[in-house]
Backbone as ProteinMPNN parsed JSONL, in Angstrom:
{"seq_chain_A": "XXXXXXXXXXXXXXXXXXXXXXXXXXXXXXXXXXXXXXXXXXXXXXXXXXXXXXXXXXXXXXXXXXXXXXXXXXXXXXXXXXXXXXXXXXXXXXXXXXXXXXXXXXXXXXXXXXXXXXXXXXXXXXXXXXXXXXXXXXXXX", "coords_chain_A": {"N_chain_A": [[20.456, -35.892, 32.624], [18.549, -34.549, 34.039], [16.904, -32.912, 32.251], [15.299, -34.891, 31.037], [13.692, -35.713, 33.121], [12.159, -33.398, 33.587], [10.807, -33.236, 31.141], [9.303, -35.538, 31.289], [7.659, -34.862, 33.42], [6.221, -32.759, 32.263], [4.917, -34.106, 30.179], [3.355, -35.831, 31.703], [1.725, -34.01, 33.037], [0.343, -32.902, 30.879], [-1.025, -35.161, 30.005], [-2.686, -35.553, 32.192], [-4.29, -33.269, 32.072], [-5.533, -33.711, 29.615], [-6.95, -36.013, 30.223], [-8.701, -35.04, 32.133], [-10.247, -33.315, 30.663], [-13.209, -33.697, 28.998], [-13.537, -33.625, 26.238], [-11.128, -34.32, 25.219], [-9.222, -32.519, 24.465], [-6.737, -29.976, 25.044], [-6.941, -27.486, 27.657], [-6.432, -24.944, 26.698], [-7.058, -24.889, 24.041], [-9.46, -23.824, 23.15], [-9.307, -21.092, 23.166], [-9.523, -18.013, 21.605], [-7.686, -15.553, 20.086], [-7.724, -12.26, 19.079], [-6.195, -9.849, 17.09], [-6.003, -6.463, 16.482], [-5.063, -3.9, 14.298], [-4.329, -0.631, 15.089], [-5.063, 2.161, 13.294], [-3.899, 5.299, 12.144], [-5.451, 8.423, 11.035], [-4.44, 9.16, 8.456], [-3.289, 6.779, 7.499], [-5.515, 5.11, 7.583], [-6.979, 6.208, 5.577], [-6.11, 5.231, 3.176], [-7.113, 3.919, 0.139], [-9.007, 0.946, -0.756], [-8.14, -0.451, -3.544], [-8.543, -1.729, -6.948], [-6.395, -4.489, -7.815], [-4.519, -4.153, -10.099], [-4.475, -1.321, -10.331], [-3.463, -0.582, -7.855], [-0.879, -1.632, -8.035], [0.151, -0.051, -10.084], [0.084, 2.424, -8.777], [1.948, 1.896, -6.747], [4.247, 1.609, -8.345], [4.389, 4.22, -9.423], [4.744, 5.677, -7.032], [7.228, 4.724, -6.304], [9.043, 5.803, -8.126], [8.382, 8.503, -8.469], [7.961, 10.249, -5.817], [4.957, 10.416, -3.989], [3.256, 10.686, -6.182], [1.783, 8.368, -6.856], [0.206, 8.181, -4.584], [-1.238, 10.498, -4.847], [-2.707, 9.879, -7.168], [-4.168, 7.744, -6.133], [-5.865, 9.088, -4.444], [-7.868, 10.033, -6.075], [-9.191, 7.713, -6.686], [-10.74, 7.319, -4.505], [-12.753, 9.174, -4.878], [-13.959, 7.908, -6.937], [-15.282, 5.863, -5.775], [-13.879, 3.938, -4.28], [-13.469, 2.035, -1.35], [-12.585, 2.806, 2.087], [-10.891, 2.584, 5.295], [-12.203, 4.386, 6.801], [-15.158, 4.719, 7.286], [-17.008, 6.435, 8.445], [-16.353, 8.987, 7.727], [-16.728, 11.708, 5.411], [-16.581, 11.474, 1.824], [-15.143, 13.497, 0.536], [-13.535, 14.442, 2.601], [-11.87, 12.231, 3.064], [-10.645, 12.135, 0.594], [-9.143, 14.565, 0.688], [-7.463, 13.94, 2.818], [-5.849, 11.99, 1.625], [-4.665, 13.555, -0.367], [-3.229, 15.267, 1.291], [-1.428, 13.41, 2.409], [0.017, 12.769, 0.099], [1.163, 15.251, -0.433], [2.777, 15.572, 1.835], [4.576, 13.505, 1.345], [5.821, 14.408, -0.992], [6.991, 16.835, -0.159], [8.778, 16.012, 1.832], [10.464, 14.374, 0.498], [12.896, 15.304, -0.251], [14.678, 14.921, 1.825], [14.813, 12.205, 1.859], [13.0, 10.901, 3.51], [10.33, 11.198, 2.716], [10.384, 9.815, 0.291], [10.873, 7.176, 1.081], [8.635, 6.84, 2.723], [6.701, 7.077, 0.758], [7.142, 4.801, -0.823], [6.537, 2.773, 1.039], [3.88, 3.43, 1.443], [2.81, 2.837, -1.057], [3.262, 0.074, -1.02], [1.509, -0.631, 1.015], [-0.878, -0.041, -0.288], [-0.933, -2.06, -2.246], [-1.03, -4.303, -0.577], [-3.525, -3.895, 0.689], [-5.135, -4.067, -1.581], [-4.731, -6.727, -2.241], [-5.852, -7.981, -0.021], [-8.543, -7.185, -0.294], [-9.056, -8.44, -2.7], [-8.833, -11.133, -1.978], [-10.99, -11.242, -0.228], [-13.096, -10.901, -2.046], [-12.823, -13.245, -3.571], [-13.315, -15.159, -1.6], [-16.007, -14.598, -0.986], [-17.229, -15.228, -3.396], [-16.992, -17.957, -3.468], [-18.705, -18.73, -1.47], [-21.18, -18.037, -2.456]], "CA_chain_A": [[19.363, -36.656, 33.135], [17.544, -33.634, 34.563], [15.901, -32.522, 31.265], [14.35, -35.972, 30.811], [12.755, -35.697, 34.233], [11.224, -32.297, 33.357], [9.963, -33.61, 30.009], [8.351, -36.537, 31.78], [6.665, -34.135, 34.209], [5.389, -32.019, 31.328], [4.065, -35.078, 29.506], [2.386, -36.332, 32.68], [0.759, -32.933, 33.273], [-0.494, -32.809, 29.679], [-1.913, -36.323, 30.013], [-3.69, -35.327, 33.229], [-5.224, -32.269, 31.551], [-6.313, -34.357, 28.562], [-7.867, -36.956, 30.862], [-9.716, -34.266, 32.837], [-11.092, -32.657, 29.672], [-14.002, -34.75, 28.364], [-13.404, -33.6, 24.777], [-9.817, -34.854, 24.875], [-8.344, -31.437, 24.026], [-6.178, -29.217, 26.158], [-7.824, -26.398, 28.089], [-6.139, -23.706, 25.979], [-7.364, -25.011, 22.614], [-10.66, -23.078, 22.816], [-9.073, -19.659, 23.31], [-9.32, -17.313, 20.344], [-7.102, -14.239, 20.303], [-7.839, -11.426, 17.898], [-5.336, -8.68, 17.151], [-6.418, -5.424, 15.548], [-4.095, -2.821, 14.125], [-4.922, 0.7, 15.21], [-4.54, 2.987, 12.214], [-4.133, 6.735, 12.211], [-6.351, 8.861, 9.965], [-3.807, 9.117, 7.132], [-3.136, 5.364, 7.12], [-6.852, 4.548, 7.363], [-7.554, 6.816, 4.379], [-5.626, 4.551, 1.969], [-8.271, 3.218, -0.427], [-8.943, -0.431, -1.251], [-8.25, -0.303, -4.997], [-8.278, -2.955, -7.701], [-4.984, -4.855, -7.748], [-3.66, -3.485, -11.101], [-4.347, 0.111, -10.013], [-2.565, -0.498, -6.703], [0.484, -1.886, -8.52], [0.55, 1.158, -10.817], [0.357, 3.456, -7.762], [3.236, 1.538, -6.134], [5.275, 1.946, -9.335], [4.503, 5.685, -9.46], [5.322, 6.13, -5.764], [8.63, 4.33, -6.238], [9.895, 6.647, -8.959], [8.04, 9.911, -8.237], [7.31, 10.199, -4.498], [3.687, 11.104, -3.814], [2.404, 10.668, -7.371], [0.839, 7.255, -6.725], [-0.732, 8.541, -3.521], [-2.106, 11.504, -5.459], [-3.626, 9.149, -8.058], [-5.075, 6.946, -5.303], [-6.87, 9.984, -3.871], [-8.985, 10.131, -7.018], [-9.971, 6.466, -6.646], [-11.73, 7.504, -3.435], [-13.878, 9.871, -5.504], [-14.612, 6.953, -7.844], [-16.023, 4.858, -5.008], [-13.053, 2.974, -3.549], [-13.753, 2.121, 0.089], [-11.44, 2.995, 2.977], [-11.159, 2.201, 6.675], [-12.847, 5.54, 7.447], [-16.518, 4.764, 6.736], [-17.793, 7.51, 9.036], [-15.928, 10.281, 7.177], [-17.242, 12.029, 4.078], [-15.659, 11.141, 0.73], [-14.249, 14.642, 0.292], [-12.561, 14.481, 3.695], [-10.9, 11.159, 2.806], [-9.895, 12.6, -0.574], [-8.176, 15.562, 1.126], [-6.45, 13.253, 3.628], [-4.906, 11.376, 0.688], [-3.902, 14.652, -0.975], [-2.274, 15.707, 2.323], [-0.367, 12.394, 2.483], [0.852, 12.943, -1.093], [1.923, 16.482, -0.251], [3.821, 15.272, 2.823], [5.59, 12.677, 0.679], [6.566, 15.246, -1.94], [7.795, 17.844, 0.547], [9.849, 15.397, 2.623], [11.283, 13.516, -0.371], [14.226, 15.915, -0.344], [15.528, 14.32, 2.857], [14.628, 10.751, 1.685], [11.919, 10.38, 4.343], [9.133, 11.146, 1.879], [10.53, 8.766, -0.715], [10.685, 5.902, 1.778], [7.219, 6.802, 3.095], [5.948, 6.881, -0.473], [7.261, 3.384, -1.202], [5.753, 2.001, 2.0], [2.47, 3.731, 1.173], [2.456, 2.032, -2.227], [3.191, -1.328, -0.593], [0.246, -0.767, 1.745], [-1.949, -0.073, -1.29], [-0.949, -3.399, -2.843], [-1.493, -5.234, 0.46], [-4.967, -3.709, 0.828], [-5.771, -4.598, -2.787], [-4.674, -8.186, -2.131], [-6.845, -8.366, 0.988], [-9.88, -7.038, -0.873], [-9.186, -9.474, -3.729], [-9.105, -12.385, -1.276], [-12.362, -11.155, 0.259], [-13.982, -11.154, -3.177], [-12.744, -14.669, -3.905], [-13.98, -15.905, -0.538], [-17.442, -14.404, -1.105], [-17.723, -15.91, -4.586], [-17.097, -19.376, -3.153], [-19.866, -18.92, -0.615], [-22.372, -17.926, -3.29]], "C_chain_A": [[18.223, -35.753, 33.593], [16.503, -33.232, 33.514], [14.887, -33.627, 30.996], [13.284, -35.986, 31.898], [11.701, -34.597, 34.031], [10.293, -32.612, 32.193], [8.925, -34.631, 30.434], [7.264, -35.868, 32.61], [5.701, -33.378, 33.306], [4.422, -32.961, 30.621], [2.996, -35.608, 30.446], [1.321, -35.276, 32.95], [-0.184, -32.784, 32.086], [-1.472, -33.973, 29.621], [-3.015, -36.151, 31.047], [-4.732, -34.312, 32.764], [-6.116, -32.898, 30.491], [-7.319, -35.337, 29.156], [-8.993, -36.216, 31.574], [-10.686, -33.601, 31.877], [-11.897, -33.718, 28.931], [-13.895, -34.767, 26.844], [-12.059, -34.143, 24.324], [-8.844, -33.794, 24.397], [-7.799, -30.711, 25.237], [-7.083, -28.032, 26.466], [-7.586, -25.107, 27.313], [-6.532, -23.773, 24.508], [-8.591, -24.205, 22.21], [-10.489, -21.573, 22.876], [-8.785, -19.056, 21.944], [-8.819, -15.913, 20.667], [-7.184, -13.466, 19.002], [-6.997, -10.178, 18.094], [-5.802, -7.703, 16.086], [-5.367, -4.336, 15.502], [-4.822, -1.493, 14.23], [-4.249, 1.602, 14.184], [-4.856, 4.448, 12.484], [-5.002, 7.164, 11.043], [-5.719, 8.841, 8.57], [-3.693, 7.685, 6.628], [-4.498, 4.735, 6.811], [-7.503, 5.108, 6.1], [-7.066, 6.159, 3.093], [-6.768, 3.712, 1.4], [-7.963, 1.767, -0.808], [-9.203, -0.366, -2.752], [-8.164, -1.666, -5.672], [-6.772, -3.215, -7.768], [-4.121, -4.174, -8.819], [-3.451, -1.993, -10.823], [-3.385, 0.304, -8.847], [-1.114, -0.719, -7.124], [1.005, -0.669, -9.289], [0.891, 2.278, -9.832], [1.668, 3.174, -7.032], [4.384, 1.916, -7.066], [5.493, 3.46, -9.387], [5.147, 6.223, -8.181], [6.803, 5.794, -5.653], [9.52, 5.309, -6.991], [9.615, 8.146, -8.826], [7.276, 9.96, -6.906], [6.038, 11.043, -4.43], [2.755, 11.024, -4.999], [1.367, 9.543, -7.295], [-0.201, 7.522, -5.646], [-1.718, 9.58, -4.028], [-3.137, 10.842, -6.365], [-4.637, 8.353, -7.23], [-6.149, 7.811, -4.65], [-8.09, 10.08, -4.783], [-9.797, 8.836, -7.085], [-11.005, 6.512, -5.522], [-12.973, 8.193, -4.002], [-14.64, 8.958, -6.465], [-15.298, 5.805, -7.101], [-15.195, 3.827, -4.282], [-13.313, 3.146, -2.057], [-12.454, 2.271, 0.871], [-11.812, 2.473, 4.36], [-11.731, 3.358, 7.484], [-14.288, 5.661, 6.938], [-17.364, 5.907, 7.278], [-17.417, 8.894, 8.513], [-16.498, 10.469, 5.777], [-16.159, 11.764, 3.031], [-14.674, 12.273, 0.473], [-13.172, 14.749, 1.364], [-11.469, 13.43, 3.477], [-10.039, 11.529, 1.601], [-8.803, 13.581, -0.141], [-7.116, 14.961, 2.045], [-5.406, 12.587, 2.733], [-4.061, 12.421, -0.024], [-2.852, 15.159, 0.02], [-1.122, 14.715, 2.453], [0.574, 12.522, 1.288], [1.729, 14.185, -0.961], [3.057, 16.286, 0.755], [4.945, 14.466, 2.185], [6.441, 13.508, -0.269], [7.502, 16.2, -1.2], [8.945, 17.234, 1.348], [10.716, 14.445, 1.791], [12.71, 14.035, -0.484], [15.185, 15.267, 0.652], [15.323, 12.802, 2.915], [13.483, 10.17, 2.518], [10.651, 10.212, 3.515], [9.194, 10.059, 0.841], [10.29, 7.398, -0.091], [9.219, 5.756, 2.199], [6.351, 6.508, 1.881], [5.988, 5.418, -0.92], [6.45, 2.51, -0.261], [4.254, 2.219, 1.795], [1.981, 2.908, -0.019], [2.361, 0.551, -1.89], [1.911, -1.583, 0.193], [-0.937, -0.82, 0.781], [-2.07, -1.463, -1.911], [-1.447, -4.435, -1.829], [-3.007, -5.12, 0.641], [-5.716, -4.229, -0.393], [-5.789, -6.117, -2.759], [-5.71, -8.688, -1.14], [-8.249, -8.271, 0.413], [-10.113, -8.061, -1.976], [-9.479, -10.824, -3.099], [-10.51, -12.39, -0.706], [-13.353, -11.452, -0.85], [-13.985, -12.628, -3.564], [-13.459, -15.522, -2.871], [-15.489, -15.784, -0.631], [-18.002, -15.137, -2.316], [-17.836, -17.406, -4.351], [-18.333, -19.675, -2.319], [-21.143, -18.901, -1.439], [-22.557, -19.126, -4.114]], "O_chain_A": [[17.058, -36.149, 33.542], [15.315, -33.205, 33.836], [13.718, -33.331, 30.749], [12.112, -36.242, 31.624], [10.512, -34.816, 34.265], [9.107, -32.288, 32.251], [7.783, -34.582, 29.977], [6.095, -36.243, 32.529], [4.496, -33.36, 33.558], [3.239, -32.649, 30.479], [1.853, -35.811, 30.035], [0.142, -35.605, 33.08], [-1.381, -32.563, 32.269], [-2.625, -33.794, 29.23], [-4.154, -36.556, 30.813], [-5.922, -34.477, 33.031], [-7.322, -32.65, 30.466], [-8.428, -35.473, 28.639], [-10.122, -36.706, 31.618], [-11.835, -33.348, 32.24], [-11.299, -34.576, 28.283], [-14.133, -35.801, 26.219], [-11.878, -34.402, 23.135], [-7.741, -34.128, 23.962], [-8.345, -30.824, 26.335], [-7.892, -27.626, 25.632], [-8.469, -24.251, 27.277], [-6.351, -22.791, 23.789], [-8.757, -23.921, 21.024], [-11.455, -20.843, 22.655], [-7.911, -19.528, 21.216], [-9.449, -15.177, 21.427], [-6.768, -13.952, 17.951], [-7.071, -9.525, 19.135], [-5.974, -8.074, 14.925], [-4.849, -3.905, 16.532], [-5.815, -1.262, 13.539], [-3.032, 1.784, 14.197], [-5.928, 4.791, 12.983], [-5.269, 6.362, 10.147], [-6.405, 8.531, 7.596], [-3.969, 7.411, 5.461], [-4.62, 3.927, 5.891], [-8.477, 4.54, 5.605], [-7.558, 6.493, 2.015], [-7.333, 2.879, 2.11], [-6.83, 1.413, -1.133], [-10.35, -0.242, -3.183], [-7.762, -2.648, -5.047], [-5.973, -2.279, -7.776], [-3.061, -3.652, -8.475], [-2.364, -1.465, -11.057], [-2.585, 1.24, -8.845], [-0.215, -0.05, -6.612], [2.173, -0.302, -9.154], [1.87, 2.999, -10.025], [2.42, 4.101, -6.729], [5.383, 2.483, -6.623], [6.631, 3.93, -9.395], [5.992, 7.117, -8.236], [7.552, 6.503, -4.98], [10.628, 5.612, -6.547], [10.507, 8.966, -9.045], [6.066, 9.735, -6.883], [6.043, 12.226, -4.767], [1.559, 11.271, -4.847], [0.202, 9.75, -7.635], [-1.359, 7.13, -5.785], [-2.898, 9.547, -3.679], [-4.313, 11.205, -6.335], [-5.817, 8.291, -7.576], [-7.231, 7.317, -4.336], [-9.218, 10.197, -4.304], [-10.958, 8.853, -7.493], [-12.025, 5.826, -5.582], [-14.101, 7.844, -3.654], [-15.809, 9.196, -6.77], [-15.831, 4.887, -7.724], [-15.764, 2.902, -3.703], [-13.37, 4.27, -1.558], [-11.376, 1.919, 0.394], [-12.92, 1.978, 4.567], [-11.74, 3.314, 8.714], [-14.607, 6.616, 6.228], [-18.338, 6.309, 6.641], [-18.095, 9.874, 8.824], [-16.722, 9.5, 5.051], [-14.967, 11.827, 3.329], [-13.495, 12.025, 0.219], [-12.03, 15.104, 1.072], [-10.286, 13.705, 3.68], [-8.837, 11.263, 1.591], [-7.654, 13.443, -0.561], [-5.977, 15.428, 2.05], [-4.215, 12.614, 3.043], [-2.872, 12.203, -0.26], [-1.719, 15.448, -0.365], [0.032, 15.122, 2.591], [1.79, 12.4, 1.439], [2.901, 14.167, -1.335], [4.167, 16.778, 0.549], [6.122, 14.711, 2.449], [7.656, 13.324, -0.335], [8.665, 16.352, -1.572], [9.98, 17.877, 1.524], [11.604, 13.785, 2.33], [13.628, 13.272, -0.785], [16.366, 15.086, 0.356], [15.636, 12.181, 3.931], [13.041, 9.052, 2.252], [9.976, 9.187, 3.61], [8.178, 9.437, 0.531], [9.589, 6.562, -0.662], [8.63, 4.685, 2.053], [5.372, 5.769, 1.978], [4.972, 4.869, -1.347], [5.748, 1.603, -0.708], [3.459, 1.293, 1.956], [0.882, 2.354, 0.004], [1.491, -0.152, -2.403], [1.296, -2.64, 0.05], [-1.891, -1.564, 1.01], [-3.174, -1.981, -2.08], [-2.202, -5.34, -2.186], [-3.697, -6.135, 0.736], [-6.812, -4.774, -0.261], [-6.757, -6.733, -3.205], [-6.371, -9.699, -1.381], [-9.06, -9.176, 0.607], [-11.242, -8.508, -2.173], [-10.29, -11.586, -3.625], [-11.165, -13.432, -0.696], [-14.335, -12.165, -0.638], [-15.04, -13.193, -3.851], [-14.13, -16.494, -3.217], [-16.197, -16.76, -0.382], [-19.133, -15.621, -2.273], [-18.679, -18.065, -4.96], [-18.936, -20.74, -2.446], [-22.079, -19.651, -1.163], [-23.516, -19.206, -4.881]]}, "name": "protein", "num_of_chains": 1, "seq": "XXXXXXXXXXXXXXXXXXXXXXXXXXXXXXXXXXXXXXXXXXXXXXXXXXXXXXXXXXXXXXXXXXXXXXXXXXXXXXXXXXXXXXXXXXXXXXXXXXXXXXXXXXXXXXXXXXXXXXXXXXXXXXXXXXXXXXXXXXXXX"}
């Protein structure tokens, strides 16, 4: 019997809030929470590539650790954007080369191989996000 009493109190409190709010919505409905992921320099240097290129890099990273990351470094030189807009293109290129080197050198103990696969998955996720952005902009136009 006790839970019914608490549910009735909750419903009564919600009704009182709705009656007090002239718009008829609860007081928490207007709150917008934004969450941002803080990325390190290596993670932020992953380029936003076209989806097929990102899938190829994931495939390469899966079977030869660091190779897909090495290939993605050259897409930065071809104009792919990154989350490091304030850094020079050459600096971002070398950050990607460093990530590929780390993956190759630590692949012996499986850490680099796992990192390489996750790096490739991040490439595909970023390509999907940029593809959705392009689709959203084309609808607006």
